[in-house]
PDB file of C-alpha atoms and ligand atoms in Angstrom:
ATOM      1  CA  MET A   1       9.635  45.121  -9.074  1.00 52.00           C
ATOM      2  CA  LEU A   2      10.379  42.495 -11.712  1.00 57.00           C
ATOM      3  CA  THR A   3       7.932  39.604 -11.994  1.00 72.00           C
ATOM      4  CA  PHE A   4       9.179  36.020 -11.780  1.00 74.00           C
ATOM      5  CA  LEU A   5       8.717  35.657 -15.542  1.00 76.00           C
ATOM      6  CA  GLU A   6      10.744  38.806 -16.317  1.00 77.00           C
ATOM      7  CA  GLU A   7      13.467  37.777 -13.902  1.00 79.00           C
ATOM      8  CA  PHE A   8      13.968  34.158 -14.956  1.00 81.00           C
ATOM      9  CA  GLY A   9      12.490  33.944 -18.465  1.00 87.00           C
ATOM     10  CA  TYR A  10      10.103  31.504 -20.104  1.00 89.00           C
ATOM     11  CA  LEU A  11      12.305  28.389 -20.153  1.00 91.00           C
ATOM     12  CA  THR A  12      13.213  28.486 -16.446  1.00 92.00           C
ATOM     13  CA  THR A  13       9.607  29.291 -15.435  1.00 90.00           C
ATOM     14  CA  TRP A  14       8.313  26.355 -17.523  1.00 94.00           C
ATOM     15  CA  LEU A  15      10.909  23.870 -16.238  1.00 94.00           C
ATOM     16  CA  LEU A  16      10.482  24.999 -12.643  1.00 93.00           C
ATOM     17  CA  SER A  17       6.675  24.583 -12.901  1.00 93.00           C
ATOM     18  CA  ALA A  18       7.145  21.095 -14.361  1.00 96.00           C
ATOM     19  CA  VAL A  19       9.624  20.125 -11.616  1.00 97.00           C
ATOM     20  CA  VAL A  20       7.217  21.306  -8.890  1.00 96.00           C
ATOM     21  CA  ILE A  21       4.286  19.395 -10.520  1.00 97.00           C
ATOM     22  CA  TYR A  22       6.325  16.212 -10.971  1.00 98.00           C
ATOM     23  CA  GLY A  23       7.831  16.505  -7.481  1.00 98.00           C
ATOM     24  CA  ARG A  24       4.354  16.839  -5.967  1.00 97.00           C
ATOM     25  CA  TYR A  25       3.208  13.765  -7.927  1.00 98.00           C
ATOM     26  CA  LEU A  26       6.267  11.733  -6.907  1.00 98.00           C
ATOM     27  CA  LEU A  27       5.789  12.688  -3.275  1.00 98.00           C
ATOM     28  CA  LEU A  28       2.039  11.985  -2.977  1.00 98.00           C
ATOM     29  CA  ALA A  29       1.570   9.135  -5.489  1.00 98.00           C
ATOM     30  CA  GLY A  30       4.888   7.614  -4.380  1.00 97.00           C
ATOM     31  CA  LEU A  31       3.809   7.793  -0.730  1.00 97.00           C
ATOM     32  CA  ALA A  32       0.462   6.147  -1.537  1.00 97.00           C
ATOM     33  CA  TYR A  33       2.258   3.446  -3.559  1.00 96.00           C
ATOM     34  CA  PHE A  34       4.744   2.805  -0.747  1.00 96.00           C
ATOM     35  CA  LEU A  35       2.084   2.687   1.981  1.00 96.00           C
ATOM     36  CA  PHE A  36      -0.392   0.462   0.105  1.00 95.00           C
ATOM     37  CA  TYR A  37       1.830  -1.664  -2.149  1.00 94.00           C
ATOM     38  CA  ARG A  38       5.006  -2.056  -0.057  1.00 92.00           C
ATOM     39  CA  PHE A  39       4.085  -1.337   3.535  1.00 90.00           C
ATOM     40  CA  GLY A  40       0.773  -3.236   3.387  1.00 86.00           C
ATOM     41  CA  LEU A  41      -1.446  -0.433   4.727  1.00 87.00           C
ATOM     42  CA  GLY A  42      -4.494  -1.544   2.703  1.00 81.00           C
ATOM     43  CA  PRO A  43      -6.319  -4.693   3.834  1.00 83.00           C
ATOM     44  CA  ALA A  44      -6.021  -7.466   1.191  1.00 83.00           C
ATOM     45  CA  ARG A  45      -9.811  -7.741   0.938  1.00 84.00           C
ATOM     46  CA  ARG A  46     -10.035  -4.096  -0.161  1.00 92.00           C
ATOM     47  CA  LYS A  47      -7.669  -4.645  -3.113  1.00 94.00           C
ATOM     48  CA  ILE A  48     -10.049  -4.174  -6.033  1.00 94.00           C
ATOM     49  CA  GLN A  49      -8.115  -6.464  -8.399  1.00 93.00           C
ATOM     50  CA  ALA A  50      -5.955  -9.199  -6.905  1.00 90.00           C
ATOM     51  CA  ALA A  51      -2.922  -8.726  -9.216  1.00 91.00           C
ATOM     52  CA  PHE A  52      -0.080  -6.252  -8.626  1.00 92.00           C
ATOM     53  CA  PRO A  53       1.479  -4.118 -11.402  1.00 91.00           C
ATOM     54  CA  ALA A  54       4.676  -5.263 -13.117  1.00 93.00           C
ATOM     55  CA  ALA A  55       7.842  -3.165 -12.629  1.00 94.00           C
ATOM     56  CA  ALA A  56       7.984  -2.328 -16.374  1.00 94.00           C
ATOM     57  CA  ARG A  57       4.441  -0.902 -16.187  1.00 94.00           C
ATOM     58  CA  LEU A  58       5.393   1.268 -13.203  1.00 96.00           C
ATOM     59  CA  ARG A  59       8.486   2.601 -15.013  1.00 96.00           C
ATOM     60  CA  GLY A  60       6.306   3.455 -18.042  1.00 96.00           C
ATOM     61  CA  GLU A  61       3.842   5.316 -15.813  1.00 96.00           C
ATOM     62  CA  LEU A  62       6.656   7.312 -14.184  1.00 97.00           C
ATOM     63  CA  ARG A  63       7.896   8.307 -17.683  1.00 97.00           C
ATOM     64  CA  GLU A  64       4.418   9.228 -18.957  1.00 97.00           C
ATOM     65  CA  SER A  65       3.752  11.247 -15.805  1.00 98.00           C
ATOM     66  CA  ALA A  66       6.994  13.180 -16.392  1.00 98.00           C
ATOM     67  CA  THR A  67       5.750  14.271 -19.840  1.00 98.00           C
ATOM     68  CA  THR A  68       2.376  15.182 -18.267  1.00 98.00           C
ATOM     69  CA  ALA A  69       4.265  17.398 -15.800  1.00 98.00           C
ATOM     70  CA  LEU A  70       6.015  19.134 -18.741  1.00 98.00           C
ATOM     71  CA  VAL A  71       2.625  19.714 -20.417  1.00 98.00           C
ATOM     72  CA  PHE A  72       0.975  20.958 -17.210  1.00 97.00           C
ATOM     73  CA  GLY A  73       4.055  23.144 -16.590  1.00 96.00           C
ATOM     74  CA  ALA A  74       3.668  24.651 -20.085  1.00 96.00           C
ATOM     75  CA  VAL A  75       0.026  25.471 -19.322  1.00 96.00           C
ATOM     76  CA  GLY A  76       1.182  26.983 -16.003  1.00 93.00           C
ATOM     77  CA  LEU A  77       3.655  29.131 -17.951  1.00 93.00           C
ATOM     78  CA  PHE A  78       0.864  30.119 -20.367  1.00 94.00           C
ATOM     79  CA  ILE A  79      -1.276  31.273 -17.416  1.00 94.00           C
ATOM     80  CA  VAL A  80       1.632  33.269 -15.935  1.00 91.00           C
ATOM     81  CA  ALA A  81       2.265  34.896 -19.352  1.00 91.00           C
ATOM     82  CA  LEU A  82      -1.442  35.734 -19.795  1.00 93.00           C
ATOM     83  CA  ARG A  83      -1.559  37.247 -16.341  1.00 91.00           C
ATOM     84  CA  ALA A  84       1.581  39.332 -17.042  1.00 88.00           C
ATOM     85  CA  LYS A  85      -0.371  40.874 -19.933  1.00 89.00           C
ATOM     86  CA  GLY A  86      -3.364  41.497 -17.662  1.00 90.00           C
ATOM     87  CA  LEU A  87      -5.526  39.024 -19.579  1.00 92.00           C
ATOM     88  CA  THR A  88      -6.803  36.831 -16.723  1.00 93.00           C
ATOM     89  CA  LEU A  89      -8.818  37.476 -13.569  1.00 95.00           C
ATOM     90  CA  VAL A  90      -6.068  35.927 -11.396  1.00 94.00           C
ATOM     91  CA  TYR A  91      -5.496  38.294  -8.466  1.00 93.00           C
ATOM     92  CA  THR A  92      -2.988  38.433  -5.620  1.00 91.00           C
ATOM     93  CA  ASP A  93      -4.452  41.343  -3.608  1.00 93.00           C
ATOM     94  CA  LEU A  94      -6.838  39.693  -1.144  1.00 93.00           C
ATOM     95  CA  ASN A  95      -8.638  43.018  -0.629  1.00 92.00           C
ATOM     96  CA  LEU A  96      -9.775  43.084  -4.251  1.00 92.00           C
ATOM     97  CA  TYR A  97     -12.713  40.674  -3.735  1.00 93.00           C
ATOM     98  CA  ALA A  98     -14.812  39.511  -0.770  1.00 93.00           C
ATOM     99  CA  TRP A  99     -13.321  36.637   1.282  1.00 94.00           C
ATOM    100  CA  TRP A 100     -16.020  34.233   0.092  1.00 95.00           C
ATOM    101  CA  CYS A 101     -14.652  34.479  -3.452  1.00 95.00           C
ATOM    102  CA  LEU A 102     -11.884  32.107  -2.301  1.00 97.00           C
ATOM    103  CA  PRO A 103     -14.136  29.090  -1.471  1.00 97.00           C
ATOM    104  CA  VAL A 104     -16.643  29.909  -4.248  1.00 98.00           C
ATOM    105  CA  SER A 105     -13.906  30.096  -6.914  1.00 98.00           C
ATOM    106  CA  PHE A 106     -12.491  26.772  -5.673  1.00 98.00           C
ATOM    107  CA  VAL A 107     -15.901  25.049  -5.865  1.00 98.00           C
ATOM    108  CA  LEU A 108     -16.523  26.518  -9.346  1.00 98.00           C
ATOM    109  CA  LEU A 109     -13.157  25.240 -10.625  1.00 98.00           C
ATOM    110  CA  VAL A 110     -13.883  21.751  -9.233  1.00 98.00           C
ATOM    111  CA  VAL A 111     -17.484  21.509 -10.513  1.00 98.00           C
ATOM    112  CA  LEU A 112     -16.711  22.930 -13.973  1.00 98.00           C
ATOM    113  CA  HIS A 113     -13.555  20.827 -14.414  1.00 98.00           C
ATOM    114  CA  ASP A 114     -15.557  17.737 -13.417  1.00 98.00           C
ATOM    115  CA  ALA A 115     -18.270  18.498 -16.008  1.00 98.00           C
ATOM    116  CA  TYR A 116     -15.677  19.256 -18.705  1.00 98.00           C
ATOM    117  CA  PHE A 117     -13.771  16.057 -17.944  1.00 98.00           C
ATOM    118  CA  TYR A 118     -16.874  13.829 -18.053  1.00 98.00           C
ATOM    119  CA  TRP A 119     -17.772  14.971 -21.576  1.00 98.00           C
ATOM    120  CA  LEU A 120     -14.165  15.062 -22.785  1.00 97.00           C
ATOM    121  CA  HIS A 121     -13.704  11.531 -21.439  1.00 97.00           C
ATOM    122  CA  ARG A 122     -16.833  10.293 -23.222  1.00 97.00           C
ATOM    123  CA  LEU A 123     -15.584  11.916 -26.427  1.00 96.00           C
ATOM    124  CA  MET A 124     -12.190  10.210 -25.994  1.00 95.00           C
ATOM    125  CA  HIS A 125     -13.937   6.835 -25.881  1.00 96.00           C
ATOM    126  CA  HIS A 126     -16.284   7.736 -28.738  1.00 93.00           C
ATOM    127  CA  SER A 127     -13.889   9.062 -31.380  1.00 88.00           C
ATOM    128  CA  ARG A 128     -11.539   6.526 -32.975  1.00 87.00           C
ATOM    129  CA  TRP A 129      -8.703   9.069 -33.226  1.00 84.00           C
ATOM    130  CA  LEU A 130      -9.047  10.255 -29.638  1.00 85.00           C
ATOM    131  CA  ARG A 131      -9.333   6.672 -28.411  1.00 88.00           C
ATOM    132  CA  LYS A 132      -5.792   6.085 -29.711  1.00 91.00           C
ATOM    133  CA  VAL A 133      -4.561   8.996 -27.601  1.00 94.00           C
ATOM    134  CA  HIS A 134      -6.502   7.862 -24.531  1.00 96.00           C
ATOM    135  CA  ALA A 135      -5.184   4.273 -24.974  1.00 95.00           C
ATOM    136  CA  ALA A 136      -1.914   5.304 -23.303  1.00 93.00           C
ATOM    137  CA  HIS A 137      -3.783   5.797 -20.017  1.00 95.00           C
ATOM    138  CA  HIS A 138      -5.790   2.622 -20.504  1.00 94.00           C
ATOM    139  CA  GLY A 139      -2.552   0.632 -20.831  1.00 89.00           C
ATOM    140  CA  SER A 140      -3.077   0.156 -17.082  1.00 86.00           C
ATOM    141  CA  TYR A 141      -5.919  -2.351 -16.739  1.00 89.00           C
ATOM    142  CA  ASN A 142      -5.111  -2.596 -13.054  1.00 93.00           C
ATOM    143  CA  PRO A 143      -4.269   0.980 -11.992  1.00 96.00           C
ATOM    144  CA  ASN A 144      -2.080   1.942  -9.054  1.00 96.00           C
ATOM    145  CA  PRO A 145      -1.265   5.392  -7.572  1.00 97.00           C
ATOM    146  CA  LEU A 146       1.506   5.992 -10.136  1.00 97.00           C
ATOM    147  CA  THR A 147      -1.114   5.788 -12.935  1.00 97.00           C
ATOM    148  CA  ALA A 148      -2.567   9.095 -11.660  1.00 97.00           C
ATOM    149  CA  LEU A 149      -0.745  11.307 -14.241  1.00 97.00           C
ATOM    150  CA  ALA A 150       0.150   8.647 -16.842  1.00 97.00           C
ATOM    151  CA  PHE A 151      -1.378  10.225 -19.958  1.00 96.00           C
ATOM    152  CA  HIS A 152      -0.480  10.769 -23.600  1.00 97.00           C
ATOM    153  CA  PRO A 153       0.791  14.400 -23.854  1.00 97.00           C
ATOM    154  CA  LEU A 154      -2.236  15.379 -25.989  1.00 97.00           C
ATOM    155  CA  GLU A 155      -4.624  13.986 -23.381  1.00 97.00           C
ATOM    156  CA  ALA A 156      -2.738  15.839 -20.631  1.00 97.00           C
ATOM    157  CA  LEU A 157      -3.134  19.061 -22.644  1.00 97.00           C
ATOM    158  CA  ALA A 158      -6.838  18.441 -23.347  1.00 97.00           C
ATOM    159  CA  GLU A 159      -7.563  17.686 -19.679  1.00 97.00           C
ATOM    160  CA  ILE A 160      -6.057  20.913 -18.360  1.00 97.00           C
ATOM    161  CA  ALA A 161      -7.005  23.191 -21.285  1.00 97.00           C
ATOM    162  CA  ILE A 162     -10.234  24.294 -19.572  1.00 97.00           C
ATOM    163  CA  ILE A 163      -8.348  25.888 -16.646  1.00 97.00           C
ATOM    164  CA  PRO A 164      -6.812  28.908 -18.474  1.00 97.00           C
ATOM    165  CA  VAL A 165     -10.217  29.466 -20.128  1.00 97.00           C
ATOM    166  CA  LEU A 166     -11.943  29.547 -16.716  1.00 97.00           C
ATOM    167  CA  LEU A 167      -9.406  32.106 -15.499  1.00 97.00           C
ATOM    168  CA  PHE A 168     -10.818  34.592 -18.019  1.00 96.00           C
ATOM    169  CA  VAL A 169     -14.230  34.502 -16.327  1.00 96.00           C
ATOM    170  CA  ILE A 170     -13.636  33.542 -12.663  1.00 97.00           C
ATOM    171  CA  PRO A 171     -11.481  35.645 -10.318  1.00 96.00           C
ATOM    172  CA  VAL A 172      -9.034  33.139  -8.796  1.00 96.00           C
ATOM    173  CA  HIS A 173      -6.279  33.662  -6.234  1.00 96.00           C
ATOM    174  CA  PRO A 174      -3.040  31.652  -6.821  1.00 94.00           C
ATOM    175  CA  LEU A 175      -3.626  29.890  -3.469  1.00 96.00           C
ATOM    176  CA  VAL A 176      -6.948  28.576  -4.810  1.00 97.00           C
ATOM    177  CA  LEU A 177      -5.172  27.350  -7.959  1.00 96.00           C
ATOM    178  CA  LEU A 178      -2.617  25.577  -5.766  1.00 95.00           C
ATOM    179  CA  LEU A 179      -5.369  23.969  -3.692  1.00 97.00           C
ATOM    180  CA  PHE A 180      -7.259  22.944  -6.838  1.00 97.00           C
ATOM    181  CA  GLY A 181      -4.093  21.289  -8.209  1.00 96.00           C
ATOM    182  CA  LEU A 182      -3.737  19.305  -4.967  1.00 96.00           C
ATOM    183  CA  TRP A 183      -7.437  18.344  -4.979  1.00 97.00           C
ATOM    184  CA  SER A 184      -7.209  17.147  -8.568  1.00 97.00           C
ATOM    185  CA  LEU A 185      -4.017  15.142  -7.978  1.00 97.00           C
ATOM    186  CA  GLY A 186      -5.418  13.742  -4.709  1.00 97.00           C
ATOM    187  CA  TRP A 187      -8.618  12.503  -6.392  1.00 97.00           C
ATOM    188  CA  ASN A 188      -6.618  11.041  -9.260  1.00 97.00           C
ATOM    189  CA  ILE A 189      -4.465   9.123  -6.780  1.00 98.00           C
ATOM    190  CA  ILE A 190      -7.570   7.881  -4.909  1.00 97.00           C
ATOM    191  CA  GLY A 191      -9.240   6.895  -8.213  1.00 97.00           C
ATOM    192  CA  HIS A 192      -6.203   4.861  -9.265  1.00 97.00           C
ATOM    193  CA  LEU A 193      -5.291   3.572  -5.790  1.00 97.00           C
ATOM    194  CA  GLY A 194      -6.370  -0.006  -6.507  1.00 96.00           C
ATOM    195  CA  TYR A 195      -7.728  -0.229  -2.933  1.00 96.00           C
ATOM    196  CA  GLU A 196     -11.174   0.948  -1.865  1.00 96.00           C
ATOM    197  CA  LEU A 197     -10.914   3.578   0.888  1.00 94.00           C
ATOM    198  CA  PHE A 198     -14.541   4.558   1.348  1.00 95.00           C
ATOM    199  CA  PRO A 199     -16.689   2.906   4.016  1.00 94.00           C
ATOM    200  CA  THR A 200     -19.316   0.210   3.467  1.00 93.00           C
ATOM    201  CA  GLY A 201     -22.567   1.766   2.236  1.00 91.00           C
ATOM    202  CA  PHE A 202     -20.844   4.909   0.896  1.00 95.00           C
ATOM    203  CA  VAL A 203     -22.349   4.528  -2.601  1.00 94.00           C
ATOM    204  CA  SER A 204     -25.900   4.239  -1.221  1.00 92.00           C
ATOM    205  CA  HIS A 205     -25.482   7.172   1.196  1.00 95.00           C
ATOM    206  CA  PRO A 206     -27.566  10.201   0.034  1.00 95.00           C
ATOM    207  CA  VAL A 207     -24.413  12.366  -0.216  1.00 95.00           C
ATOM    208  CA  GLY A 208     -21.717   9.693  -0.692  1.00 94.00           C
ATOM    209  CA  ARG A 209     -23.388   8.307  -3.808  1.00 95.00           C
ATOM    210  CA  TYR A 210     -22.587  11.529  -5.664  1.00 96.00           C
ATOM    211  CA  PHE A 211     -18.817  11.141  -5.130  1.00 97.00           C
ATOM    212  CA  ASN A 212     -16.651   8.785  -7.147  1.00 97.00           C
ATOM    213  CA  THR A 213     -14.668   5.987  -5.510  1.00 97.00           C
ATOM    214  CA  SER A 214     -11.557   3.922  -6.287  1.00 97.00           C
ATOM    215  CA  THR A 215     -13.835   1.038  -7.307  1.00 97.00           C
ATOM    216  CA  HIS A 216     -15.662   3.312  -9.757  1.00 98.00           C
ATOM    217  CA  HIS A 217     -12.554   4.345 -11.698  1.00 98.00           C
ATOM    218  CA  ASN A 218     -10.929   0.918 -11.363  1.00 97.00           C
ATOM    219  CA  GLN A 219     -13.964  -0.533 -13.146  1.00 97.00           C
ATOM    220  CA  HIS A 220     -13.491   2.039 -15.920  1.00 97.00           C
ATOM    221  CA  HIS A 221      -9.964   0.721 -16.536  1.00 96.00           C
ATOM    222  CA  LEU A 222     -11.414  -2.801 -16.853  1.00 95.00           C
ATOM    223  CA  ASP A 223     -14.407  -1.848 -18.991  1.00 95.00           C
ATOM    224  CA  GLY A 224     -14.216   1.495 -20.835  1.00 94.00           C
ATOM    225  CA  ARG A 225     -17.917   1.513 -21.729  1.00 95.00           C
ATOM    226  CA  TYR A 226     -18.858   2.863 -18.284  1.00 97.00           C
ATOM    227  CA  ASN A 227     -17.795   5.197 -15.448  1.00 98.00           C
ATOM    228  CA  PHE A 228     -16.440   8.333 -17.143  1.00 98.00           C
ATOM    229  CA  GLY A 229     -16.699  10.709 -14.157  1.00 97.00           C
ATOM    230  CA  LEU A 230     -13.733  12.309 -12.403  1.00 97.00           C
ATOM    231  CA  TYR A 231     -14.591  13.668  -8.935  1.00 98.00           C
ATOM    232  CA  PHE A 232     -18.350  13.249  -8.789  1.00 98.00           C
ATOM    233  CA  ASN A 233     -20.811  10.548  -9.823  1.00 97.00           C
ATOM    234  CA  TYR A 234     -23.839  12.602 -10.836  1.00 97.00           C
ATOM    235  CA  TRP A 235     -22.970  12.853 -14.552  1.00 98.00           C
ATOM    236  CA  ASP A 236     -22.651   9.056 -14.818  1.00 98.00           C
ATOM    237  CA  ARG A 237     -25.931   8.651 -12.874  1.00 97.00           C
ATOM    238  CA  TRP A 238     -27.812  11.275 -14.916  1.00 98.00           C
ATOM    239  CA  PHE A 239     -26.665   9.888 -18.274  1.00 98.00           C
ATOM    240  CA  GLY A 240     -26.882   6.187 -17.399  1.00 97.00           C
ATOM    241  CA  THR A 241     -23.156   5.498 -17.815  1.00 98.00           C
ATOM    242  CA  ASN A 242     -22.469   3.961 -14.400  1.00 97.00           C
ATOM    243  CA  ASN A 243     -21.334   0.337 -14.677  1.00 97.00           C
ATOM    244  CA  PRO A 244     -24.423  -1.819 -13.885  1.00 97.00           C
ATOM    245  CA  ASP A 245     -22.219  -3.839 -11.474  1.00 96.00           C
ATOM    246  CA  TYR A 246     -20.823  -0.777  -9.684  1.00 97.00           C
ATOM    247  CA  GLU A 247     -22.866  -1.015  -6.471  1.00 95.00           C
ATOM    248  CA  GLN A 248     -22.404  -4.777  -6.214  1.00 95.00           C
ATOM    249  CA  THR A 249     -18.648  -4.617  -6.810  1.00 95.00           C
ATOM    250  CA  PHE A 250     -18.320  -1.811  -4.244  1.00 95.00           C
ATOM    251  CA  ALA A 251     -20.325  -3.852  -1.734  1.00 94.00           C
ATOM    252  CA  SER A 252     -18.119  -6.911  -2.279  1.00 93.00           C
ATOM    253  CA  VAL A 253     -14.853  -4.949  -2.040  1.00 93.00           C
ATOM    254  CA  THR A 254     -15.974  -3.269   1.189  1.00 92.00           C
ATOM    255  CA  GLY A 255     -17.085  -6.574   2.711  1.00 85.00           C
ATOM    256  CA  GLN A 256     -20.819  -5.819   2.706  1.00 73.00           C
ATOM    257  CA  LEU A 257     -21.555  -9.160   1.026  1.00 68.00           C
ATOM    258  CA  GLY A 258     -19.524 -11.128   3.575  1.00 60.00           C
ATOM    259  CA  ASP A 259     -16.302 -13.129   3.167  1.00 50.00           C
ATOM    260  CA  GLY A 260     -15.855 -15.089  -0.034  1.00 44.00           C
ATOM    261  CA  ALA A 261     -18.449 -13.014  -1.850  1.00 42.00           C
ATOM    262  CA  ARG A 262     -15.979 -11.034  -4.021  1.00 50.00           C
ATOM    263  CA  VAL A 263     -17.348 -10.598  -7.502  1.00 45.00           C
ATOM    264  CA  GLN A 264     -13.976 -10.075  -9.212  1.00 48.00           C
TER     265      GLN A 264
HETATM  266 ZN1   ZN B 301      -7.627   6.290 -15.010  1.00 87.86          ZN
HETATM  267 ZN1   ZN B 302     -11.128   6.196 -20.243  1.00 87.86          ZN
END
């Protein structure tokens, strides 16, 4: 039986991957934007910054996200091509490994991508050359859900480059890859939402404090010296890069300090 790649060729496989990635972004980020910025789902007090993004900014983010989808699609094609040559541990036969490989491989992808991103992100703020590339994403001082994939193409490539490498050492089923892609996009949308979703006290909860929040990443867009983490907060806590005002800002956004006590 011919594989998808043999049947349709490299160009169609690449474009189809990019269309699926962009479609998924438009659907989920667009839905979040509609619900919170048009439909008024988020309470005004939980808006982290009072201002709303200009239409020109949103159009720019939609364009940048389209190029990110082309880059991610190219990496998807690269993975498919590697697998066709038998060079990855991607498997489709569920009988090949124990069932628990599915959740364990998912957790490994998430934890390792999070660690990779934290250090890559710090490097992007440290190096003058990389800072120019990363500036495209930081064009949004006041992020919204559409900012989720708005990157310079080189940053998009750098962010996802770890995934094909991991597929050489971790056996991963395509369903796990699909779920990981949704997890990553979902967290990016939450991080850029502009509204705080997590409950009061979340950042002081023994478990909650190790997860990032919308406030955490929103603060990074305002002040790039702090808050480099992606999904989890332990790297920022361990290396002292959490914004010193993080807890207080979170408390004010979630109403813990009472009405009129907003700090920004
Ligand atoms: Zn961001
Ligand atoms: Zn940054």
